[in-house]
PDB file of C-alpha atoms in Angstrom:
ATOM      1  CA  MET A  18      54.741 -70.796 -45.831  1.00 43.00           C
ATOM      2  CA  THR A  19      51.452 -71.083 -44.763  1.00 41.00           C
ATOM      3  CA  ARG A  20      48.783 -68.440 -43.752  1.00 39.00           C
ATOM      4  CA  THR A  21      45.143 -68.112 -43.466  1.00 35.00           C
ATOM      5  CA  LEU A  22      43.393 -67.236 -46.768  1.00 37.00           C
ATOM      6  CA  LYS A  23      41.122 -64.493 -46.727  1.00 33.00           C
ATOM      7  CA  ALA A  24      40.036 -64.828 -50.072  1.00 33.00           C
ATOM      8  CA  ALA A  25      39.191 -68.495 -49.935  1.00 33.00           C
ATOM      9  CA  GLY A  26      36.282 -69.944 -48.260  1.00 33.00           C
ATOM     10  CA  ARG A  27      33.567 -69.153 -51.318  1.00 33.00           C
ATOM     11  CA  GLU A  28      31.008 -71.111 -52.577  1.00 33.00           C
ATOM     12  CA  PRO A  29      32.482 -72.684 -55.525  1.00 34.00           C
ATOM     13  CA  TYR A  30      31.140 -72.363 -59.003  1.00 31.00           C
ATOM     14  CA  HIS A  31      30.032 -75.525 -60.741  1.00 32.00           C
ATOM     15  CA  GLY A  32      30.549 -75.991 -64.414  1.00 31.00           C
ATOM     16  CA  VAL A  33      33.771 -74.338 -65.525  1.00 37.00           C
ATOM     17  CA  GLY A  34      37.199 -74.268 -64.118  1.00 45.00           C
ATOM     18  CA  VAL A  35      38.131 -70.551 -63.986  1.00 51.00           C
ATOM     19  CA  MET A  36      34.992 -69.334 -61.689  1.00 51.00           C
ATOM     20  CA  THR A  37      35.757 -65.401 -60.761  1.00 50.00           C
ATOM     21  CA  GLN A  38      38.158 -63.072 -60.922  1.00 53.00           C
ATOM     22  CA  GLY A  39      38.789 -59.482 -60.065  1.00 58.00           C
ATOM     23  CA  ARG A  40      41.083 -56.695 -58.863  1.00 60.00           C
ATOM     24  CA  ALA A  41      41.573 -56.372 -55.256  1.00 50.00           C
ATOM     25  CA  GLY A  42      41.362 -52.871 -53.666  1.00 42.00           C
ATOM     26  CA  ASN A  43      44.618 -51.655 -52.070  1.00 37.00           C
ATOM     27  CA  GLY A  44      45.055 -53.679 -49.044  1.00 35.00           C
ATOM     28  CA  ALA A  45      41.237 -54.108 -48.728  1.00 32.00           C
ATOM     29  CA  GLY A  46      41.635 -57.739 -48.941  1.00 32.00           C
ATOM     30  CA  ALA A  47      40.328 -60.077 -51.904  1.00 33.00           C
ATOM     31  CA  GLN A  48      37.410 -59.301 -54.122  1.00 34.00           C
ATOM     32  CA  ASP A  49      35.194 -62.039 -54.766  1.00 36.00           C
ATOM     33  CA  GLY A  50      34.530 -61.543 -58.515  1.00 35.00           C
ATOM     34  CA  ALA A  51      30.947 -63.376 -58.280  1.00 32.00           C
ATOM     35  CA  ASP A  52      29.296 -60.160 -58.539  1.00 31.00           C
ATOM     36  CA  LEU A  53      31.291 -58.641 -61.372  1.00 32.00           C
ATOM     37  CA  PRO A  54      29.940 -58.160 -64.974  1.00 33.00           C
ATOM     38  CA  GLY A  55      30.172 -60.655 -67.416  1.00 33.00           C
ATOM     39  CA  GLY A  56      32.085 -60.972 -70.310  1.00 33.00           C
ATOM     40  CA  PRO A  57      31.460 -61.821 -73.922  1.00 34.00           C
ATOM     41  CA  THR A  58      32.420 -65.252 -72.974  1.00 34.00           C
ATOM     42  CA  GLY A  59      30.012 -65.603 -70.284  1.00 33.00           C
ATOM     43  CA  GLN A  60      32.840 -65.707 -67.579  1.00 37.00           C
ATOM     44  CA  PRO A  61      32.988 -62.430 -65.635  1.00 37.00           C
ATOM     45  CA  ALA A  62      35.286 -59.699 -67.050  1.00 38.00           C
ATOM     46  CA  CYS A  63      38.413 -58.608 -65.850  1.00 45.00           C
ATOM     47  CA  VAL A  64      37.714 -55.456 -63.874  1.00 46.00           C
ATOM     48  CA  PRO A  65      40.933 -53.254 -63.971  1.00 48.00           C
ATOM     49  CA  ASP A  66      41.791 -51.161 -61.217  1.00 49.00           C
ATOM     50  CA  PRO A  67      42.256 -47.583 -62.398  1.00 44.00           C
ATOM     51  CA  ALA A  68      45.238 -46.901 -60.600  1.00 48.00           C
ATOM     52  CA  GLY A  69      46.272 -49.737 -62.058  1.00 55.00           C
ATOM     53  CA  GLU A  70      47.460 -51.246 -58.716  1.00 64.00           C
ATOM     54  CA  GLY A  71      46.288 -54.445 -56.678  1.00 79.00           C
ATOM     55  CA  PRO A  72      46.557 -58.019 -57.300  1.00 93.00           C
ATOM     56  CA  ILE A  73      43.921 -59.751 -59.827  1.00 96.00           C
ATOM     57  CA  ARG A  74      42.492 -62.880 -58.083  1.00 96.00           C
ATOM     58  CA  ARG A  75      40.705 -65.887 -59.781  1.00 95.00           C
ATOM     59  CA  THR A  76      39.344 -68.760 -58.303  1.00 95.00           C
ATOM     60  CA  VAL A  77      40.389 -71.703 -60.314  1.00 94.00           C
ATOM     61  CA  ARG A  78      39.030 -75.200 -59.976  1.00 93.00           C
ATOM     62  CA  ILE A  79      41.475 -78.301 -60.286  1.00 92.00           C
ATOM     63  CA  THR A  80      40.098 -80.321 -62.930  1.00 89.00           C
ATOM     64  CA  ASN A  81      42.649 -82.968 -63.875  1.00 88.00           C
ATOM     65  CA  PRO A  82      42.154 -86.310 -62.161  1.00 86.00           C
ATOM     66  CA  ARG A  83      45.975 -85.730 -60.965  1.00 85.00           C
ATOM     67  CA  GLY A  84      45.552 -82.678 -59.232  1.00 89.00           C
ATOM     68  CA  LEU A  85      48.112 -80.035 -59.852  1.00 90.00           C
ATOM     69  CA  HIS A  86      50.841 -82.746 -60.140  1.00 88.00           C
ATOM     70  CA  PRO A  87      54.542 -81.780 -61.469  1.00 88.00           C
ATOM     71  CA  ARG A  88      54.010 -81.744 -65.049  1.00 87.00           C
ATOM     72  CA  ILE A  89      51.310 -78.714 -64.764  1.00 90.00           C
ATOM     73  CA  ILE A  90      53.419 -77.267 -62.230  1.00 92.00           C
ATOM     74  CA  ALA A  91      56.480 -77.292 -64.272  1.00 91.00           C
ATOM     75  CA  LEU A  92      54.630 -75.473 -67.279  1.00 91.00           C
ATOM     76  CA  PHE A  93      52.640 -73.140 -64.813  1.00 94.00           C
ATOM     77  CA  THR A  94      56.027 -72.110 -63.718  1.00 95.00           C
ATOM     78  CA  LYS A  95      57.601 -71.633 -66.967  1.00 94.00           C
ATOM     79  CA  THR A  96      54.733 -69.551 -68.189  1.00 96.00           C
ATOM     80  CA  ALA A  97      54.723 -67.659 -64.763  1.00 97.00           C
ATOM     81  CA  MET A  98      58.466 -66.750 -65.198  1.00 96.00           C
ATOM     82  CA  GLY A  99      57.502 -65.190 -68.425  1.00 97.00           C
ATOM     83  CA  PHE A 100      56.133 -62.269 -66.598  1.00 97.00           C
ATOM     84  CA  ALA A 101      57.298 -59.699 -64.185  1.00 97.00           C
ATOM     85  CA  SER A 102      54.236 -59.758 -62.142  1.00 97.00           C
ATOM     86  CA  SER A 103      54.281 -61.970 -58.888  1.00 96.00           C
ATOM     87  CA  VAL A 104      52.005 -64.923 -58.917  1.00 97.00           C
ATOM     88  CA  THR A 105      50.907 -66.430 -55.872  1.00 97.00           C
ATOM     89  CA  LEU A 106      48.448 -69.506 -55.422  1.00 96.00           C
ATOM     90  CA  TYR A 107      46.194 -70.346 -52.685  1.00 96.00           C
ATOM     91  CA  ASN A 108      45.017 -73.857 -51.571  1.00 94.00           C
ATOM     92  CA  GLY A 109      42.828 -73.270 -48.493  1.00 93.00           C
ATOM     93  CA  ASP A 110      45.306 -71.816 -45.917  1.00 92.00           C
ATOM     94  CA  LEU A 111      48.215 -73.095 -48.164  1.00 94.00           C
ATOM     95  CA  GLN A 112      50.262 -70.553 -50.050  1.00 95.00           C
ATOM     96  CA  ALA A 113      52.684 -70.824 -52.787  1.00 96.00           C
ATOM     97  CA  ASP A 114      55.043 -68.693 -54.740  1.00 97.00           C
ATOM     98  CA  GLY A 115      53.657 -69.527 -58.274  1.00 96.00           C
ATOM     99  CA  LYS A 116      57.311 -69.030 -59.924  1.00 96.00           C
ATOM    100  CA  SER A 117      58.509 -71.894 -57.515  1.00 95.00           C
ATOM    101  CA  VAL A 118      58.230 -75.656 -58.326  1.00 94.00           C
ATOM    102  CA  TRP A 119      59.046 -76.265 -55.044  1.00 93.00           C
ATOM    103  CA  ASP A 120      56.489 -74.007 -53.389  1.00 94.00           C
ATOM    104  CA  LEU A 121      53.587 -75.445 -55.783  1.00 94.00           C
ATOM    105  CA  ILE A 122      54.498 -78.782 -54.796  1.00 93.00           C
ATOM    106  CA  THR A 123      53.601 -78.366 -51.259  1.00 92.00           C
ATOM    107  CA  LEU A 124      49.981 -76.951 -52.358  1.00 92.00           C
ATOM    108  CA  MET A 125      48.942 -80.634 -52.395  1.00 91.00           C
ATOM    109  CA  ALA A 126      45.804 -79.372 -54.813  1.00 91.00           C
ATOM    110  CA  GLU A 127      43.894 -82.396 -55.614  1.00 90.00           C
ATOM    111  CA  GLN A 128      41.162 -82.818 -58.294  1.00 90.00           C
ATOM    112  CA  GLY A 129      38.553 -80.540 -57.240  1.00 91.00           C
ATOM    113  CA  ALA A 130      40.053 -78.142 -55.340  1.00 93.00           C
ATOM    114  CA  ASP A 131      39.113 -74.515 -55.587  1.00 95.00           C
ATOM    115  CA  VAL A 132      42.881 -72.450 -55.827  1.00 95.00           C
ATOM    116  CA  VAL A 133      42.960 -69.104 -55.704  1.00 96.00           C
ATOM    117  CA  LEU A 134      44.997 -67.704 -58.538  1.00 96.00           C
ATOM    118  CA  GLU A 135      46.859 -63.979 -57.345  1.00 97.00           C
ATOM    119  CA  VAL A 136      48.526 -61.929 -59.968  1.00 97.00           C
ATOM    120  CA  ALA A 137      50.232 -58.564 -58.845  1.00 96.00           C
ATOM    121  CA  GLY A 138      52.375 -56.530 -61.026  1.00 95.00           C
ATOM    122  CA  SER A 139      52.574 -54.331 -64.237  1.00 94.00           C
ATOM    123  CA  ASP A 140      51.432 -56.992 -66.705  1.00 95.00           C
ATOM    124  CA  ALA A 141      49.032 -59.024 -64.212  1.00 96.00           C
ATOM    125  CA  ALA A 142      46.069 -58.386 -66.701  1.00 95.00           C
ATOM    126  CA  ALA A 143      47.932 -59.904 -69.616  1.00 96.00           C
ATOM    127  CA  ALA A 144      49.197 -63.078 -67.112  1.00 96.00           C
ATOM    128  CA  VAL A 145      46.030 -63.858 -65.429  1.00 96.00           C
ATOM    129  CA  ASP A 146      44.088 -65.957 -68.253  1.00 95.00           C
ATOM    130  CA  PRO A 147      47.318 -68.309 -69.531  1.00 95.00           C
ATOM    131  CA  LEU A 148      47.995 -69.195 -66.103  1.00 96.00           C
ATOM    132  CA  ALA A 149      44.244 -69.941 -65.080  1.00 94.00           C
ATOM    133  CA  GLU A 150      43.753 -71.759 -68.249  1.00 93.00           C
ATOM    134  CA  ILE A 151      46.833 -73.968 -67.322  1.00 93.00           C
ATOM    135  CA  LEU A 152      45.276 -74.982 -63.897  1.00 93.00           C
ATOM    136  CA  ALA A 153      42.053 -75.400 -65.075  1.00 90.00           C
ATOM    137  CA  ALA A 154      42.917 -77.659 -68.087  1.00 84.00           C
ATOM    138  CA  PRO A 155      41.692 -81.219 -67.891  1.00 77.00           C
ATOM    139  CA  GLY A 156      44.800 -82.612 -68.899  1.00 68.00           C
ATOM    140  CA  GLY A 157      44.216 -84.629 -71.877  1.00 54.00           C
ATOM    141  CA  GLU A 158      47.334 -86.372 -71.061  1.00 57.00           C
ATOM    142  CA  ASP A 159      48.248 -90.041 -70.562  1.00 50.00           C
ATOM    143  CA  TYR A 160      46.662 -91.004 -67.441  1.00 47.00           C
ATOM    144  CA  THR A 161      48.467 -94.425 -67.009  1.00 46.00           C
ATOM    145  CA  ILE A 162      51.607 -93.169 -66.457  1.00 40.00           C
TER     146      ILE A 162
ATOM    147  CA  MET B  55      52.834 -87.962 -44.446  1.00 89.00           C
ATOM    148  CA  ARG B  56      56.634 -88.860 -43.476  1.00 91.00           C
ATOM    149  CA  LEU B  57      59.047 -90.224 -45.868  1.00 95.00           C
ATOM    150  CA  THR B  58      59.412 -93.416 -44.124  1.00 95.00           C
ATOM    151  CA  ASN B  59      55.497 -93.854 -44.658  1.00 94.00           C
ATOM    152  CA  PHE B  60      56.591 -94.588 -48.327  1.00 96.00           C
ATOM    153  CA  ILE B  61      60.270 -95.496 -48.400  1.00 97.00           C
ATOM    154  CA  VAL B  62      61.348 -98.744 -48.179  1.00 97.00           C
ATOM    155  CA  ARG B  63      64.189 -99.350 -46.041  1.00 97.00           C
ATOM    156  CA  ASP B  64      65.453-102.254 -47.695  1.00 96.00           C
ATOM    157  CA  ALA B  65      65.384-100.832 -51.014  1.00 97.00           C
ATOM    158  CA  ILE B  66      67.452 -97.825 -50.198  1.00 97.00           C
ATOM    159  CA  VAL B  67      70.729 -97.585 -52.082  1.00 97.00           C
ATOM    160  CA  PRO B  68      73.391 -95.662 -50.254  1.00 97.00           C
ATOM    161  CA  ALA B  69      75.846 -95.157 -53.277  1.00 96.00           C
ATOM    162  CA  LEU B  70      74.786 -95.617 -56.804  1.00 96.00           C
ATOM    163  CA  ALA B  71      76.772 -97.671 -59.003  1.00 94.00           C
ATOM    164  CA  THR B  72      75.898 -95.331 -61.745  1.00 92.00           C
ATOM    165  CA  THR B  73      78.403 -92.696 -62.934  1.00 88.00           C
ATOM    166  CA  ALA B  74      78.718 -90.015 -65.210  1.00 85.00           C
ATOM    167  CA  ALA B  75      82.070 -88.882 -65.454  1.00 81.00           C
ATOM    168  CA  ASP B  76      82.532 -88.999 -69.031  1.00 86.00           C
ATOM    169  CA  VAL B  77      78.845 -87.618 -69.979  1.00 85.00           C
ATOM    170  CA  ASN B  78      78.267 -84.193 -71.339  1.00 88.00           C
ATOM    171  CA  PRO B  79      75.287 -83.006 -69.593  1.00 86.00           C
ATOM    172  CA  ARG B  80      74.258 -81.298 -72.707  1.00 87.00           C
ATOM    173  CA  ASP B  81      74.518 -84.381 -74.537  1.00 90.00           C
ATOM    174  CA  SER B  82      70.442 -85.380 -74.412  1.00 89.00           C
ATOM    175  CA  ALA B  83      71.138 -89.105 -75.416  1.00 91.00           C
ATOM    176  CA  ALA B  84      73.836 -89.823 -72.966  1.00 91.00           C
ATOM    177  CA  VAL B  85      71.986 -87.876 -70.217  1.00 92.00           C
ATOM    178  CA  THR B  86      68.964 -90.298 -71.261  1.00 92.00           C
ATOM    179  CA  GLY B  87      71.053 -93.349 -70.658  1.00 93.00           C
ATOM    180  CA  VAL B  88      72.503 -92.188 -66.989  1.00 94.00           C
ATOM    181  CA  LYS B  89      68.508 -91.375 -66.003  1.00 95.00           C
ATOM    182  CA  GLU B  90      67.889 -95.196 -67.200  1.00 95.00           C
ATOM    183  CA  ARG B  91      70.589 -96.693 -65.025  1.00 95.00           C
ATOM    184  CA  VAL B  92      69.621 -94.748 -62.148  1.00 96.00           C
ATOM    185  CA  ILE B  93      66.031 -95.578 -62.355  1.00 96.00           C
ATOM    186  CA  ARG B  94      66.874 -99.327 -63.199  1.00 95.00           C
ATOM    187  CA  GLU B  95      68.946 -99.287 -60.025  1.00 96.00           C
ATOM    188  CA  MET B  96      66.355 -97.977 -57.846  1.00 97.00           C
ATOM    189  CA  VAL B  97      63.584 -99.884 -59.338  1.00 96.00           C
ATOM    190  CA  GLY B  98      65.605-102.824 -58.909  1.00 94.00           C
ATOM    191  CA  GLY B  99      66.134-102.246 -55.233  1.00 94.00           C
ATOM    192  CA  LEU B 100      62.452-102.141 -54.757  1.00 95.00           C
ATOM    193  CA  SER B 101      62.036-105.482 -56.623  1.00 93.00           C
ATOM    194  CA  ALA B 102      64.931-106.966 -54.640  1.00 92.00           C
ATOM    195  CA  ALA B 103      62.816-105.788 -51.416  1.00 93.00           C
ATOM    196  CA  GLY B 104      60.020-107.549 -52.443  1.00 91.00           C
ATOM    197  CA  TYR B 105      57.414-105.398 -53.335  1.00 89.00           C
ATOM    198  CA  PHE B 106      56.567-106.605 -57.020  1.00 85.00           C
ATOM    199  CA  ARG B 107      57.254-109.350 -59.094  1.00 82.00           C
ATOM    200  CA  ASP B 108      60.186-109.549 -61.206  1.00 80.00           C
ATOM    201  CA  ALA B 109      57.995-109.974 -64.150  1.00 83.00           C
ATOM    202  CA  ASP B 110      56.800-106.212 -63.584  1.00 90.00           C
ATOM    203  CA  LEU B 111      60.545-104.966 -63.208  1.00 91.00           C
ATOM    204  CA  GLU B 112      61.195-103.873 -66.852  1.00 92.00           C
ATOM    205  CA  ASP B 113      57.581-102.584 -67.202  1.00 93.00           C
ATOM    206  CA  ILE B 114      57.997-100.285 -63.962  1.00 95.00           C
ATOM    207  CA  THR B 115      61.110 -99.223 -65.007  1.00 95.00           C
ATOM    208  CA  ARG B 116      59.806 -98.379 -68.351  1.00 93.00           C
ATOM    209  CA  ALA B 117      56.863 -96.488 -67.052  1.00 93.00           C
ATOM    210  CA  VAL B 118      59.334 -94.573 -64.734  1.00 95.00           C
ATOM    211  CA  LEU B 119      61.268 -93.527 -67.971  1.00 94.00           C
ATOM    212  CA  ARG B 120      58.506 -92.216 -70.123  1.00 91.00           C
ATOM    213  CA  ARG B 121      57.111 -90.329 -67.468  1.00 90.00           C
ATOM    214  CA  GLU B 122      60.786 -88.683 -67.175  1.00 91.00           C
ATOM    215  CA  GLN B 123      60.799 -88.274 -71.275  1.00 89.00           C
ATOM    216  CA  LEU B 124      57.498 -85.865 -70.362  1.00 86.00           C
ATOM    217  CA  GLY B 125      59.450 -83.546 -68.439  1.00 87.00           C
ATOM    218  CA  THR B 126      62.515 -83.914 -66.174  1.00 91.00           C
ATOM    219  CA  THR B 127      61.756 -84.422 -62.485  1.00 93.00           C
ATOM    220  CA  GLY B 128      65.020 -82.926 -61.547  1.00 94.00           C
ATOM    221  CA  ILE B 129      63.562 -80.286 -59.510  1.00 93.00           C
ATOM    222  CA  GLY B 130      66.330 -78.635 -58.702  1.00 93.00           C
ATOM    223  CA  LYS B 131      68.999 -78.073 -55.428  1.00 94.00           C
ATOM    224  CA  ASN B 132      70.578 -81.439 -56.382  1.00 96.00           C
ATOM    225  CA  ILE B 133      67.373 -83.172 -56.433  1.00 96.00           C
ATOM    226  CA  ALA B 134      65.334 -85.670 -58.518  1.00 96.00           C
ATOM    227  CA  ILE B 135      61.899 -87.346 -58.082  1.00 96.00           C
ATOM    228  CA  PRO B 136      61.422 -89.668 -60.578  1.00 96.00           C
ATOM    229  CA  HIS B 137      58.000 -91.179 -60.056  1.00 94.00           C
ATOM    230  CA  SER B 138      55.237 -93.243 -62.071  1.00 92.00           C
ATOM    231  CA  ARG B 139      51.818 -95.044 -61.476  1.00 88.00           C
ATOM    232  CA  HIS B 140      51.840 -98.789 -62.231  1.00 91.00           C
ATOM    233  CA  PRO B 141      49.150-101.415 -61.649  1.00 89.00           C
ATOM    234  CA  ALA B 142      51.668-103.926 -60.033  1.00 90.00           C
ATOM    235  CA  VAL B 143      51.790-102.183 -56.617  1.00 91.00           C
ATOM    236  CA  ASP B 144      48.444-101.985 -54.308  1.00 89.00           C
ATOM    237  CA  ARG B 145      49.973 -98.760 -52.397  1.00 92.00           C
ATOM    238  CA  LEU B 146      52.308 -95.927 -52.753  1.00 95.00           C
ATOM    239  CA  ILE B 147      56.142 -97.108 -52.494  1.00 96.00           C
ATOM    240  CA  GLY B 148      59.342 -95.587 -53.008  1.00 97.00           C
ATOM    241  CA  THR B 149      62.902 -95.571 -52.374  1.00 98.00           C
ATOM    242  CA  LEU B 150      65.945 -93.316 -51.809  1.00 98.00           C
ATOM    243  CA  ALA B 151      69.290 -93.406 -53.406  1.00 98.00           C
ATOM    244  CA  LEU B 152      72.208 -91.145 -53.407  1.00 98.00           C
ATOM    245  CA  SER B 153      74.960 -90.259 -55.810  1.00 97.00           C
ATOM    246  CA  LYS B 154      78.366 -89.346 -54.508  1.00 95.00           C
ATOM    247  CA  THR B 155      79.747 -87.852 -57.744  1.00 94.00           C
ATOM    248  CA  GLY B 156      76.365 -86.081 -58.896  1.00 95.00           C
ATOM    249  CA  LEU B 157      74.689 -86.993 -61.739  1.00 96.00           C
ATOM    250  CA  PRO B 158      73.166 -85.128 -64.799  1.00 95.00           C
ATOM    251  CA  PHE B 159      69.628 -85.293 -64.992  1.00 94.00           C
ATOM    252  CA  GLU B 160      68.072 -82.451 -66.919  1.00 92.00           C
ATOM    253  CA  SER B 161      67.564 -80.661 -63.521  1.00 93.00           C
ATOM    254  CA  LEU B 162      65.381 -77.139 -63.878  1.00 90.00           C
ATOM    255  CA  ASP B 163      68.454 -75.496 -62.330  1.00 91.00           C
ATOM    256  CA  GLY B 164      70.928 -77.316 -64.352  1.00 91.00           C
ATOM    257  CA  GLU B 165      73.106 -78.556 -61.552  1.00 94.00           C
ATOM    258  CA  PRO B 166      73.913 -82.488 -61.181  1.00 95.00           C
ATOM    259  CA  VAL B 167      71.486 -84.915 -58.859  1.00 97.00           C
ATOM    260  CA  TYR B 168      73.008 -86.341 -55.843  1.00 97.00           C
ATOM    261  CA  VAL B 169      69.695 -87.131 -53.913  1.00 98.00           C
ATOM    262  CA  PHE B 170      66.988 -89.612 -56.002  1.00 98.00           C
ATOM    263  CA  VAL B 171      63.516 -90.357 -54.665  1.00 97.00           C
ATOM    264  CA  LEU B 172      61.605 -92.916 -56.612  1.00 97.00           C
ATOM    265  CA  LEU B 173      58.160 -93.422 -56.213  1.00 95.00           C
ATOM    266  CA  VAL B 174      55.525 -95.867 -57.570  1.00 95.00           C
ATOM    267  CA  SER B 175      52.032 -95.434 -56.844  1.00 92.00           C
ATOM    268  CA  PRO B 176      48.965 -97.284 -57.684  1.00 92.00           C
ATOM    269  CA  GLN B 177      46.254 -95.522 -60.616  1.00 85.00           C
ATOM    270  CA  ASP B 178      43.805 -94.620 -58.537  1.00 83.00           C
ATOM    271  CA  ARG B 179      45.525 -92.631 -55.408  1.00 84.00           C
ATOM    272  CA  PRO B 180      46.591 -89.319 -56.882  1.00 84.00           C
ATOM    273  CA  GLY B 181      46.058 -87.425 -53.494  1.00 88.00           C
ATOM    274  CA  ASP B 182      48.834 -89.920 -51.861  1.00 91.00           C
ATOM    275  CA  HIS B 183      51.160 -89.720 -55.049  1.00 90.00           C
ATOM    276  CA  LEU B 184      50.717 -85.608 -54.164  1.00 91.00           C
ATOM    277  CA  ARG B 185      51.176 -86.059 -50.621  1.00 92.00           C
ATOM    278  CA  ALA B 186      54.131 -87.898 -50.798  1.00 93.00           C
ATOM    279  CA  LEU B 187      55.624 -85.411 -53.334  1.00 93.00           C
ATOM    280  CA  GLU B 188      54.662 -82.661 -51.074  1.00 93.00           C
ATOM    281  CA  ALA B 189      56.730 -84.770 -47.869  1.00 94.00           C
ATOM    282  CA  VAL B 190      60.099 -85.048 -50.208  1.00 95.00           C
ATOM    283  CA  VAL B 191      59.721 -81.180 -50.907  1.00 94.00           C
ATOM    284  CA  ARG B 192      58.884 -80.015 -47.453  1.00 93.00           C
ATOM    285  CA  THR B 193      61.788 -82.159 -46.201  1.00 94.00           C
ATOM    286  CA  MET B 194      64.559 -81.645 -48.665  1.00 94.00           C
ATOM    287  CA  ARG B 195      64.368 -77.887 -48.883  1.00 92.00           C
ATOM    288  CA  ASN B 196      66.114 -78.067 -46.015  1.00 92.00           C
ATOM    289  CA  ASP B 197      69.925 -77.294 -46.993  1.00 93.00           C
ATOM    290  CA  GLU B 198      71.290 -78.591 -43.730  1.00 94.00           C
ATOM    291  CA  TYR B 199      69.137 -82.093 -43.501  1.00 95.00           C
ATOM    292  CA  VAL B 200      70.410 -82.677 -47.201  1.00 95.00           C
ATOM    293  CA  ARG B 201      73.599 -81.963 -46.358  1.00 96.00           C
ATOM    294  CA  GLN B 202      73.633 -84.381 -43.829  1.00 96.00           C
ATOM    295  CA  LEU B 203      72.036 -86.855 -45.995  1.00 96.00           C
ATOM    296  CA  ARG B 204      74.339 -86.775 -48.715  1.00 97.00           C
ATOM    297  CA  ALA B 205      77.180 -87.181 -46.163  1.00 97.00           C
ATOM    298  CA  CYS B 206      75.499 -90.921 -45.059  1.00 97.00           C
ATOM    299  CA  THR B 207      77.084 -93.872 -46.338  1.00 96.00           C
ATOM    300  CA  THR B 208      74.807 -96.619 -45.334  1.00 97.00           C
ATOM    301  CA  ARG B 209      71.118 -97.810 -45.374  1.00 97.00           C
ATOM    302  CA  GLU B 210      71.020 -97.609 -41.463  1.00 96.00           C
ATOM    303  CA  GLU B 211      72.602 -93.982 -41.298  1.00 97.00           C
ATOM    304  CA  ILE B 212      69.821 -92.866 -44.089  1.00 97.00           C
ATOM    305  CA  TRP B 213      66.930 -94.632 -42.467  1.00 97.00           C
ATOM    306  CA  ALA B 214      68.077 -93.092 -39.054  1.00 96.00           C
ATOM    307  CA  LEU B 215      67.933 -89.517 -40.703  1.00 95.00           C
ATOM    308  CA  LEU B 216      64.574 -90.209 -42.443  1.00 95.00           C
ATOM    309  CA  GLU B 217      62.977 -91.165 -39.208  1.00 93.00           C
ATOM    310  CA  ASN B 218      64.226 -87.755 -37.606  1.00 88.00           C
ATOM    311  CA  ALA B 219      63.399 -85.452 -40.699  1.00 86.00           C
ATOM    312  CA  PRO B 220      62.320 -82.155 -39.643  1.00 77.00           C
ATOM    313  CA  GLY B 221      59.298 -80.330 -40.354  1.00 64.00           C
ATOM    314  CA  TRP B 222      57.236 -82.636 -38.190  1.00 53.00           C
TER     315      TRP B 222
END
């Protein structure tokens, strides 16, 4: 269930929830997207792997005051299951299957946590944006219940 | 965090009075009625144990129900974790209830729920809330443990099992 996360430990970027992204090389470990070229929105662009292999990783800051709570988890897993790619989330040295509510609850990602989203598979490029947006969303929900 | 850190022993319900033999699991209104009865029993247990004033009983029950309406807390594998924040409590508290017959709860896997863990936490302690949820999931993902829990018939048996939960 847990393992050391090699991709973590980077300095967080303040200001936006979605911080870095990029494709990892084949077995070469996580790529920190901080040095990747910026896209039109000012966020780092996704750099496609020419071979179409290797996971896309993105670091996302949890901004919801409740943290990664069950309602967000339910939306995240439902969205993740719409893609064929495997989805994995890391919070420090904790790792969770992004398509499992049970796994994601064990991440205990509180507000301010920088989680790493890793998507691997044929539709990874299409999956990473909507999944990252769910994680980064501040909520806009009723925080009193 | 351990389950015994927040589950109130005297509020445990070994056998819910709520049944649903005549309820169609696809009848949303009827299932909502089942949820309300379960939550009312469990919140009533916490109230009877003296963890908040009787005056707050209805409001807490309504808060848990409102949360349930935003999305089911039936997370599958026959487990549900109804929960809410409420200013009536100054620390995270919870209770556990068993259904001997299984109850429809709009669970993610469509299966009936036999084990309920209800949480009520203060407004300003989201970290405790997440840690309690994690403790429930970490414990209940052990199928053999859940089987033993479901076989319990008394508060004492349940508490003894909670004190010896796996994973620590």
